[in-house]
Structures are given as structure tokens and as C-alpha cells.
PDB file of C-alpha atoms and ligand atoms in Angstrom:
ATOM      1  CA  MET A   1      83.367 125.944 107.733  1.00  0.00           C
ATOM      2  CA  SER A   2      82.797 121.775 108.198  1.00  0.00           C
ATOM      3  CA  ASN A   3      85.115 119.369 109.116  1.00  0.00           C
ATOM      4  CA  ILE A   4      86.079 115.856 108.427  1.00  0.00           C
ATOM      5  CA  TYR A   5      87.690 113.769 111.249  1.00  0.00           C
ATOM      6  CA  ILE A   6      90.035 111.260 110.191  1.00  0.00           C
ATOM      7  CA  ILE A   7      89.323 108.541 113.052  1.00  0.00           C
ATOM      8  CA  ALA A   8      91.638 105.198 114.158  1.00  0.00           C
ATOM      9  CA  THR A   9      89.686 102.536 114.839  1.00  0.00           C
ATOM     10  CA  PRO A  10      90.424  99.358 116.480  1.00  0.00           C
ATOM     11  CA  ILE A  11      92.918  96.585 114.518  1.00  0.00           C
ATOM     12  CA  GLY A  12      90.987  94.067 116.146  1.00  0.00           C
ATOM     13  CA  ASN A  13      90.226  94.379 120.069  1.00  0.00           C
ATOM     14  CA  LEU A  14      86.845  97.022 119.774  1.00  0.00           C
ATOM     15  CA  GLU A  15      88.343  98.099 123.358  1.00  0.00           C
ATOM     16  CA  ASP A  16      91.082 100.098 121.292  1.00  0.00           C
ATOM     17  CA  ILE A  17      88.996 103.200 120.896  1.00  0.00           C
ATOM     18  CA  THR A  18      89.483 106.762 122.264  1.00  0.00           C
ATOM     19  CA  LEU A  19      86.619 108.467 124.304  1.00  0.00           C
ATOM     20  CA  ARG A  20      87.298 111.177 121.687  1.00  0.00           C
ATOM     21  CA  ALA A  21      86.597 109.026 118.813  1.00  0.00           C
ATOM     22  CA  LEU A  22      83.305 107.748 120.375  1.00  0.00           C
ATOM     23  CA  ARG A  23      82.322 111.264 121.008  1.00  0.00           C
ATOM     24  CA  VAL A  24      83.108 112.547 117.395  1.00  0.00           C
ATOM     25  CA  MET A  25      81.347 108.964 115.795  1.00  0.00           C
ATOM     26  CA  LYS A  26      78.446 110.653 117.716  1.00  0.00           C
ATOM     27  CA  GLU A  27      78.465 113.859 116.855  1.00  0.00           C
ATOM     28  CA  VAL A  28      79.180 113.720 113.187  1.00  0.00           C
ATOM     29  CA  ASP A  29      76.242 113.797 110.021  1.00  0.00           C
ATOM     30  CA  LEU A  30      78.042 110.924 108.135  1.00  0.00           C
ATOM     31  CA  ILE A  31      80.500 108.127 108.567  1.00  0.00           C
ATOM     32  CA  LEU A  32      82.180 107.501 105.739  1.00  0.00           C
ATOM     33  CA  CYS A  33      84.111 103.530 106.008  1.00  0.00           C
ATOM     34  CA  GLU A  34      85.416 101.568 103.914  1.00  0.00           C
ATOM     35  CA  ASP A  35      83.376  98.957 104.471  1.00  0.00           C
ATOM     36  CA  THR A  36      80.275  99.841 106.519  1.00  0.00           C
ATOM     37  CA  ARG A  37      79.196  96.649 107.603  1.00  0.00           C
ATOM     38  CA  HIS A  38      82.714  96.159 109.411  1.00  0.00           C
ATOM     39  CA  THR A  39      82.410  99.615 111.038  1.00  0.00           C
ATOM     40  CA  LYS A  40      78.853  98.941 112.327  1.00  0.00           C
ATOM     41  CA  ARG A  41      80.044  95.964 114.527  1.00  0.00           C
ATOM     42  CA  LEU A  42      82.624  98.926 116.116  1.00  0.00           C
ATOM     43  CA  LEU A  43      78.902 101.268 116.029  1.00  0.00           C
ATOM     44  CA  ASN A  44      76.874  98.632 117.574  1.00  0.00           C
ATOM     45  CA  ARG A  45      79.010  97.575 120.348  1.00  0.00           C
ATOM     46  CA  TYR A  46      79.085 101.693 121.528  1.00  0.00           C
ATOM     47  CA  GLU A  47      75.414 102.365 120.252  1.00  0.00           C
ATOM     48  CA  ILE A  48      75.902 104.415 118.315  1.00  0.00           C
ATOM     49  CA  LYS A  49      73.470 105.270 115.998  1.00  0.00           C
ATOM     50  CA  ALA A  50      75.320 107.451 113.127  1.00  0.00           C
ATOM     51  CA  GLU A  51      74.678 107.205 109.304  1.00  0.00           C
ATOM     52  CA  THR A  52      77.113 105.553 107.644  1.00  0.00           C
ATOM     53  CA  MET A  53      78.089 105.482 103.820  1.00  0.00           C
ATOM     54  CA  SER A  54      81.194 103.763 102.236  1.00  0.00           C
ATOM     55  CA  TYR A  55      84.273 105.175 100.745  1.00  0.00           C
ATOM     56  CA  HIS A  56      86.761 102.772  99.781  1.00  0.00           C
ATOM     57  CA  GLN A  57      89.574 102.116  96.841  1.00  0.00           C
ATOM     58  CA  HIS A  58      87.230 101.346  94.211  1.00  0.00           C
ATOM     59  CA  SER A  59      84.694 104.483  94.977  1.00  0.00           C
ATOM     60  CA  LYS A  60      84.274 106.298  91.280  1.00  0.00           C
ATOM     61  CA  ILE A  61      84.426 110.154  91.375  1.00  0.00           C
ATOM     62  CA  ALA A  62      80.570 110.394  91.316  1.00  0.00           C
ATOM     63  CA  LYS A  63      81.229 109.149  95.401  1.00  0.00           C
ATOM     64  CA  ILE A  64      83.721 112.029  95.915  1.00  0.00           C
ATOM     65  CA  ASP A  65      81.642 114.775  94.062  1.00  0.00           C
ATOM     66  CA  LYS A  66      78.777 113.184  96.431  1.00  0.00           C
ATOM     67  CA  ILE A  67      81.336 114.035  99.414  1.00  0.00           C
ATOM     68  CA  VAL A  68      81.930 117.574  97.999  1.00  0.00           C
ATOM     69  CA  GLU A  69      78.678 118.377  97.892  1.00  0.00           C
ATOM     70  CA  LEU A  70      77.888 117.401 101.620  1.00  0.00           C
ATOM     71  CA  ILE A  71      81.113 119.870 102.499  1.00  0.00           C
ATOM     72  CA  GLU A  72      79.583 122.212 100.705  1.00  0.00           C
ATOM     73  CA  ILE A  73      76.242 122.301 102.741  1.00  0.00           C
ATOM     74  CA  GLY A  74      78.356 122.463 106.074  1.00  0.00           C
ATOM     75  CA  LYS A  75      77.903 118.553 106.778  1.00  0.00           C
ATOM     76  CA  ASN A  76      80.534 117.042 109.508  1.00  0.00           C
ATOM     77  CA  LEU A  77      82.120 113.898 108.498  1.00  0.00           C
ATOM     78  CA  ALA A  78      83.952 111.263 110.016  1.00  0.00           C
ATOM     79  CA  LEU A  79      86.473 108.652 107.506  1.00  0.00           C
ATOM     80  CA  VAL A  80      86.992 105.009 109.043  1.00  0.00           C
ATOM     81  CA  SER A  81      88.970 102.595 107.453  1.00  0.00           C
ATOM     82  CA  ASP A  82      88.409  98.839 108.442  1.00  0.00           C
ATOM     83  CA  ALA A  83      91.217  98.590 111.443  1.00  0.00           C
ATOM     84  CA  GLY A  84      93.899 101.567 112.294  1.00  0.00           C
ATOM     85  CA  THR A  85      94.456 104.843 111.387  1.00  0.00           C
ATOM     86  CA  PRO A  86      92.868 105.502 107.754  1.00  0.00           C
ATOM     87  CA  GLY A  87      95.542 106.406 105.009  1.00  0.00           C
ATOM     88  CA  ILE A  88      98.546 104.115 106.512  1.00  0.00           C
ATOM     89  CA  SER A  89      98.325 101.712 103.693  1.00  0.00           C
ATOM     90  CA  ASP A  90      94.940 102.083 102.933  1.00  0.00           C
ATOM     91  CA  PRO A  91      92.569 104.080 101.006  1.00  0.00           C
ATOM     92  CA  GLY A  92      91.725 107.336 103.342  1.00  0.00           C
ATOM     93  CA  ASN A  93      94.519 108.918 101.528  1.00  0.00           C
ATOM     94  CA  MET A  94      93.126 109.371  98.277  1.00  0.00           C
ATOM     95  CA  LEU A  95      90.040 111.421  99.454  1.00  0.00           C
ATOM     96  CA  ILE A  96      92.342 113.703 101.508  1.00  0.00           C
ATOM     97  CA  LYS A  97      94.516 114.022  98.622  1.00  0.00           C
ATOM     98  CA  TYR A  98      91.741 114.825  96.137  1.00  0.00           C
ATOM     99  CA  LEU A  99      90.342 117.512  99.190  1.00  0.00           C
ATOM    100  CA  VAL A 100      94.260 119.108  99.625  1.00  0.00           C
ATOM    101  CA  GLU A 101      94.551 119.072  95.611  1.00  0.00           C
ATOM    102  CA  ASN A 102      90.912 120.791  95.297  1.00  0.00           C
ATOM    103  CA  LYS A 103      91.472 123.083  98.069  1.00  0.00           C
ATOM    104  CA  ILE A 104      87.711 122.181  99.038  1.00  0.00           C
ATOM    105  CA  ASN A 105      87.350 123.983 102.125  1.00  0.00           C
ATOM    106  CA  ILE A 106      87.063 121.567 105.229  1.00  0.00           C
ATOM    107  CA  LYS A 107      89.311 121.185 108.106  1.00  0.00           C
ATOM    108  CA  ILE A 108      90.840 117.866 107.949  1.00  0.00           C
ATOM    109  CA  ILE A 109      91.320 116.860 111.953  1.00  0.00           C
ATOM    110  CA  PRO A 110      92.966 113.700 112.923  1.00  0.00           C
ATOM    111  CA  ILE A 111      91.826 111.853 115.890  1.00  0.00           C
ATOM    112  CA  PRO A 112      94.479 109.803 116.598  1.00  0.00           C
ATOM    113  CA  GLY A 113      94.614 105.898 118.095  1.00  0.00           C
ATOM    114  CA  PRO A 114      95.758 102.279 116.945  1.00  0.00           C
ATOM    115  CA  SER A 115      97.779 101.545 113.972  1.00  0.00           C
ATOM    116  CA  ALA A 116      99.457  98.231 113.095  1.00  0.00           C
ATOM    117  CA  VAL A 117     102.742  99.795 112.243  1.00  0.00           C
ATOM    118  CA  ILE A 118     103.198 101.545 115.711  1.00  0.00           C
ATOM    119  CA  SER A 119     101.904  98.598 117.857  1.00  0.00           C
ATOM    120  CA  ALA A 120     104.323  96.221 116.012  1.00  0.00           C
ATOM    121  CA  LEU A 121     107.166  98.870 116.841  1.00  0.00           C
ATOM    122  CA  SER A 122     106.421  99.490 120.112  1.00  0.00           C
ATOM    123  CA  ILE A 123     106.757  95.859 121.135  1.00  0.00           C
ATOM    124  CA  SER A 124     109.942  95.502 118.846  1.00  0.00           C
ATOM    125  CA  GLY A 125     112.444  96.215 121.011  1.00  0.00           C
ATOM    126  CA  PHE A 126     114.562  97.586 118.343  1.00  0.00           C
ATOM    127  CA  PRO A 127     115.513 101.474 117.738  1.00  0.00           C
ATOM    128  CA  THR A 128     112.620 103.360 116.868  1.00  0.00           C
ATOM    129  CA  ASP A 129     113.892 107.228 116.608  1.00  0.00           C
ATOM    130  CA  ASN A 130     114.295 106.553 113.061  1.00  0.00           C
ATOM    131  CA  PHE A 131     112.636 103.660 111.076  1.00  0.00           C
ATOM    132  CA  LEU A 132     111.180 102.798 107.364  1.00  0.00           C
ATOM    133  CA  PHE A 133     107.675 101.546 106.996  1.00  0.00           C
ATOM    134  CA  LEU A 134     107.449 100.202 103.754  1.00  0.00           C
ATOM    135  CA  GLY A 135     103.680  99.596 103.378  1.00  0.00           C
ATOM    136  CA  PHE A 136     103.173  96.089 102.116  1.00  0.00           C
ATOM    137  CA  ALA A 137     105.861  94.010 100.309  1.00  0.00           C
ATOM    138  CA  PRO A 138     104.933  93.903  96.762  1.00  0.00           C
ATOM    139  CA  HIS A 139     103.551  91.117  95.436  1.00  0.00           C
ATOM    140  CA  LYS A 140     105.575  89.943  92.461  1.00  0.00           C
ATOM    141  CA  LYS A 141     107.634  93.112  90.664  1.00  0.00           C
ATOM    142  CA  GLY A 142     109.906  94.245  92.600  1.00  0.00           C
ATOM    143  CA  ARG A 143     109.653  92.102  95.440  1.00  0.00           C
ATOM    144  CA  GLN A 144     113.097  90.691  95.428  1.00  0.00           C
ATOM    145  CA  THR A 145     114.488  94.012  95.546  1.00  0.00           C
ATOM    146  CA  PHE A 146     112.786  94.515  98.148  1.00  0.00           C
ATOM    147  CA  PHE A 147     114.059  92.510 100.331  1.00  0.00           C
ATOM    148  CA  LYS A 148     117.698  92.956  98.918  1.00  0.00           C
ATOM    149  CA  ASN A 149     117.650  96.363  99.871  1.00  0.00           C
ATOM    150  CA  ILE A 150     116.135  95.657 103.142  1.00  0.00           C
ATOM    151  CA  ALA A 151     119.591  93.658 103.388  1.00  0.00           C
ATOM    152  CA  THR A 152     121.500  97.292 103.312  1.00  0.00           C
ATOM    153  CA  GLU A 153     118.975  99.689 105.452  1.00  0.00           C
ATOM    154  CA  LYS A 154     120.564 100.510 108.642  1.00  0.00           C
ATOM    155  CA  ARG A 155     117.383 102.028 110.442  1.00  0.00           C
ATOM    156  CA  THR A 156     114.909  99.649 111.801  1.00  0.00           C
ATOM    157  CA  VAL A 157     112.526  98.416 108.537  1.00  0.00           C
ATOM    158  CA  VAL A 158     108.597  97.532 109.218  1.00  0.00           C
ATOM    159  CA  PHE A 159     106.750  96.247 105.996  1.00  0.00           C
ATOM    160  CA  TYR A 160     102.777  95.033 106.274  1.00  0.00           C
ATOM    161  CA  GLU A 161     102.274  91.027 104.706  1.00  0.00           C
ATOM    162  CA  SER A 162      99.400  89.290 103.337  1.00  0.00           C
ATOM    163  CA  PRO A 163      98.968  85.432 105.067  1.00  0.00           C
ATOM    164  CA  HIS A 164      99.497  84.059 102.032  1.00  0.00           C
ATOM    165  CA  ARG A 165     102.592  85.311 101.326  1.00  0.00           C
ATOM    166  CA  ILE A 166     104.163  85.056 104.688  1.00  0.00           C
ATOM    167  CA  SER A 167     106.091  82.585 104.249  1.00  0.00           C
ATOM    168  CA  LYS A 168     107.387  83.336 101.141  1.00  0.00           C
ATOM    169  CA  ALA A 169     108.445  86.138 102.697  1.00  0.00           C
ATOM    170  CA  LEU A 170     110.571  84.324 105.607  1.00  0.00           C
ATOM    171  CA  ASN A 171     112.170  82.970 102.958  1.00  0.00           C
ATOM    172  CA  SER A 172     113.530  85.776 101.082  1.00  0.00           C
ATOM    173  CA  MET A 173     114.645  87.045 104.465  1.00  0.00           C
ATOM    174  CA  GLN A 174     116.410  84.123 104.984  1.00  0.00           C
ATOM    175  CA  GLU A 175     118.319  84.571 101.493  1.00  0.00           C
ATOM    176  CA  PHE A 176     118.943  88.067 101.960  1.00  0.00           C
ATOM    177  CA  PHE A 177     119.308  88.606 105.495  1.00  0.00           C
ATOM    178  CA  PRO A 178     119.759  85.470 107.591  1.00  0.00           C
ATOM    179  CA  GLU A 179     121.702  87.044 110.360  1.00  0.00           C
ATOM    180  CA  LYS A 180     119.460  90.115 110.995  1.00  0.00           C
ATOM    181  CA  GLU A 181     116.787  90.100 114.045  1.00  0.00           C
ATOM    182  CA  ILE A 182     113.222  89.603 113.025  1.00  0.00           C
ATOM    183  CA  VAL A 183     109.927  90.418 115.107  1.00  0.00           C
ATOM    184  CA  VAL A 184     107.020  89.201 113.462  1.00  0.00           C
ATOM    185  CA  CYS A 185     104.032  90.301 114.947  1.00  0.00           C
ATOM    186  CA  ARG A 186     100.739  88.342 114.007  1.00  0.00           C
ATOM    187  CA  GLU A 187      97.054  89.234 114.980  1.00  0.00           C
ATOM    188  CA  LEU A 188      98.081  91.827 117.292  1.00  0.00           C
ATOM    189  CA  THR A 189      95.197  92.744 120.397  1.00  0.00           C
ATOM    190  CA  LYS A 190      93.174  89.780 118.983  1.00  0.00           C
ATOM    191  CA  ILE A 191      92.517  86.649 120.910  1.00  0.00           C
ATOM    192  CA  PHE A 192      95.394  84.553 118.840  1.00  0.00           C
ATOM    193  CA  GLU A 193      98.043  87.475 119.450  1.00  0.00           C
ATOM    194  CA  THR A 194     101.314  86.170 118.534  1.00  0.00           C
ATOM    195  CA  ILE A 195     104.905  87.510 118.596  1.00  0.00           C
ATOM    196  CA  TYR A 196     107.882  85.851 117.069  1.00  0.00           C
ATOM    197  CA  ARG A 197     111.449  86.860 117.941  1.00  0.00           C
ATOM    198  CA  GLY A 198     114.668  85.233 116.471  1.00  0.00           C
ATOM    199  CA  LYS A 199     116.109  84.781 113.300  1.00  0.00           C
ATOM    200  CA  ALA A 200     113.882  83.931 109.771  1.00  0.00           C
ATOM    201  CA  GLU A 201     114.945  80.370 109.749  1.00  0.00           C
ATOM    202  CA  GLU A 202     113.782  80.026 113.585  1.00  0.00           C
ATOM    203  CA  ILE A 203     110.301  82.142 113.135  1.00  0.00           C
ATOM    204  CA  LYS A 204     109.985  79.833 109.887  1.00  0.00           C
ATOM    205  CA  LYS A 205     110.057  76.935 111.459  1.00  0.00           C
ATOM    206  CA  ILE A 206     108.222  77.497 114.870  1.00  0.00           C
ATOM    207  CA  LEU A 207     105.196  79.201 112.288  1.00  0.00           C
ATOM    208  CA  THR A 208     105.074  76.095 110.374  1.00  0.00           C
ATOM    209  CA  ALA A 209     105.654  73.424 113.139  1.00  0.00           C
ATOM    210  CA  ASP A 210     102.296  75.520 115.050  1.00  0.00           C
ATOM    211  CA  ASN A 211     100.408  75.595 111.502  1.00  0.00           C
ATOM    212  CA  GLN A 212     100.070  79.178 112.054  1.00  0.00           C
ATOM    213  CA  VAL A 213     100.390  81.119 109.238  1.00  0.00           C
ATOM    214  CA  LYS A 214      97.269  82.408 108.790  1.00  0.00           C
ATOM    215  CA  GLY A 215      95.899  85.869 110.161  1.00  0.00           C
ATOM    216  CA  GLU A 216      97.197  89.497 109.864  1.00  0.00           C
ATOM    217  CA  PHE A 217     101.070  90.278 110.071  1.00  0.00           C
ATOM    218  CA  VAL A 218     103.585  92.718 110.769  1.00  0.00           C
ATOM    219  CA  ILE A 219     107.520  92.312 110.150  1.00  0.00           C
ATOM    220  CA  VAL A 220     110.119  94.534 112.237  1.00  0.00           C
ATOM    221  CA  ILE A 221     113.519  94.329 111.308  1.00  0.00           C
ATOM    222  CA  HIS A 222     116.525  95.327 113.169  1.00  0.00           C
TER     223      HIS A 222
HETATM  224  N1  SAM B   1      95.485 101.445 108.427  1.00  0.00           N
HETATM  225  C1  SAM B   1      95.901 100.492 109.071  1.00  0.00           C
HETATM  226  C2  SAM B   1      96.918 100.321 110.179  1.00  0.00           C
HETATM  227  O1  SAM B   1      96.564 101.731 110.647  1.00  0.00           O
HETATM  228  O2  SAM B   1      97.254  99.594 110.831  1.00  0.00           O
HETATM  229  C3  SAM B   1      96.485  99.218 108.029  1.00  0.00           C
HETATM  230  C4  SAM B   1      95.665  99.182 106.805  1.00  0.00           C
HETATM  231  S1  SAM B   1      96.380  97.975 105.977  1.00  0.00           S
HETATM  232  C5  SAM B   1      94.817  97.660 104.162  1.00  0.00           C
HETATM  233  C6  SAM B   1      96.432  96.174 106.221  1.00  0.00           C
HETATM  234  C7  SAM B   1      97.239  95.213 107.041  1.00  0.00           C
HETATM  235  O3  SAM B   1      97.821  95.989 108.060  1.00  0.00           O
HETATM  236  C8  SAM B   1      97.307  93.824 107.206  1.00  0.00           C
HETATM  237  O4  SAM B   1      97.550  93.366 106.076  1.00  0.00           O
HETATM  238  C9  SAM B   1      98.247  93.507 108.560  1.00  0.00           C
HETATM  239  O5  SAM B   1      99.517  93.564 107.858  1.00  0.00           O
HETATM  240  C10 SAM B   1      98.328  94.934 108.896  1.00  0.00           C
HETATM  241  N2  SAM B   1      97.163  94.635 110.300  1.00  0.00           N
HETATM  242  C11 SAM B   1      95.965  95.339 110.516  1.00  0.00           C
HETATM  243  N3  SAM B   1      95.767  94.826 111.122  1.00  0.00           N
HETATM  244  C12 SAM B   1      96.591  93.673 112.587  1.00  0.00           C
HETATM  245  C13 SAM B   1      96.546  93.216 113.037  1.00  0.00           C
HETATM  246  N4  SAM B   1      95.553  92.868 114.600  1.00  0.00           N
HETATM  247  N5  SAM B   1      97.653  92.174 113.611  1.00  0.00           N
HETATM  248  C14 SAM B   1      98.779  92.256 112.437  1.00  0.00           C
HETATM  249  N6  SAM B   1      98.508  93.242 111.872  1.00  0.00           N
HETATM  250  C15 SAM B   1      97.702  93.895 111.513  1.00  0.00           C
END
């Protein structure tokens, strides 16, 4: 039976990769990447000369057929996304769903490592024994309800937000839960990593004053 390794890769800092991940990436026959050019940076850094193939959310069924063919002839595969743990708010889970639902004879093996949601929670100082991860905040439809529901949530809440909407998100948080303590994590593990702590209004002031409404963001709410 062949294996597919679901490998967590860095969310910014290329040193955040496990020894096991490096070994497995060297050993597999093919690495399925959300973006091959992005993954090549990691592979080059560690001098891994693996074969790669793109697999992303717009991949057609023909791509899945090709992957299944490779599995049937006993190839060992790895799946990586652009950042963090595949399947956590990125395309990885669609392939795994397909493999499971179609009873494809392959062992699915996780290689754990970084994930933006866990990194943000780990430095939040908020209760983490019971938290709610909401993925990306909706762009339009359901956005108001999204923030309204967080207002009454007892658990620590974490979500991802794009730089284009971070100011809007802070406005909504100020509107729906002005008293809640928030941690905004920007560019985790990267050169411009910044952690903002406080109420929505306070964070918004600092972010806009510093002109820091760019980069990648995770938001944690007490
Ligand atoms: N699979 C990834 C994981 O395990 O973290 C998440 C993929 S999702 C498509 C990308 C989002 O994760 C970004 O828009 C951002 O909200 C968050 N993210 C990823 N890397 C980050 C970083 N270095 N700092 C802050 N947020 C990050």
C-alpha cells in the first residue's frame, strides 16, 4: 500500500520545518504542492531535489485521476500547501475527502508542524482548553452575523482575515464587542512579526497610525 504524507510547512520562517518533514520530502516519489514555485523555495533551501506537481483548489478532476493512478502503481506521495498545515483553511482537505470517500487504498499520514491558528493561540494568553476556530471571516454575505455571533461566544475565538479587510474587521469588532480583549497577530514568524493586544478600538488606532494594515493576520478574541 502506498502512503500520502500530509506535511506541515513553515508559515514564514523557513527554519520552522521538522526533521521528519525534511526526510519524508526527500523520500517520496512526488510532492503535491498548492503552488510549486512557492514550495521550491523551501526545497531549495534544504537541497531537496524532489519531483513536484501542482494540486490546488482549482485543480480539475483529471488531476485527481492522475493522483489516483500514481497511488495505484504504488507511488508514495506528499501533500503540502503554501503555508502551515495542509487542509486547515486551504485546499488539502478536498483531496483527502476524495481519497476517503472513494475508499482509495492509501495510508494517510500526518506530519505535524506549524499552523497559523495554533501559533496565534499559543501566544494569546487566552483560555485554549476550549476554543472555536472559524477559518476565514466571510467577505460579504454573513459577515455581520459572523461578528454578532462572536459577541455572545463564551469560548476563545480565532479566525483568519485578509489584509484588505483587517480595518473593516476591527470596525465590526468595535461595534459588536467593544469590551472584549483581542490579540491581532501579524506576519507570524516573519521579519515584521507584530502582536497587537487590547480592545478593537485601541488596536485599530495603533495599526493605522503605524500604517501596518498589510501582511497576514490571525485574530484571537477572548
Ligand atoms: N494552512 C494554513 C495554516 O495551517 O495556518 C492556513 C492557510 S490560509 C489559506 C492562509 C491564512 O492563514 C492567511 O490569510 C492568514 O490569515 C493566516 N496566516 C498564514 N500564515 C500566517 C502568518 N505568518 N502570520 C499570520 N497569519 C498567517
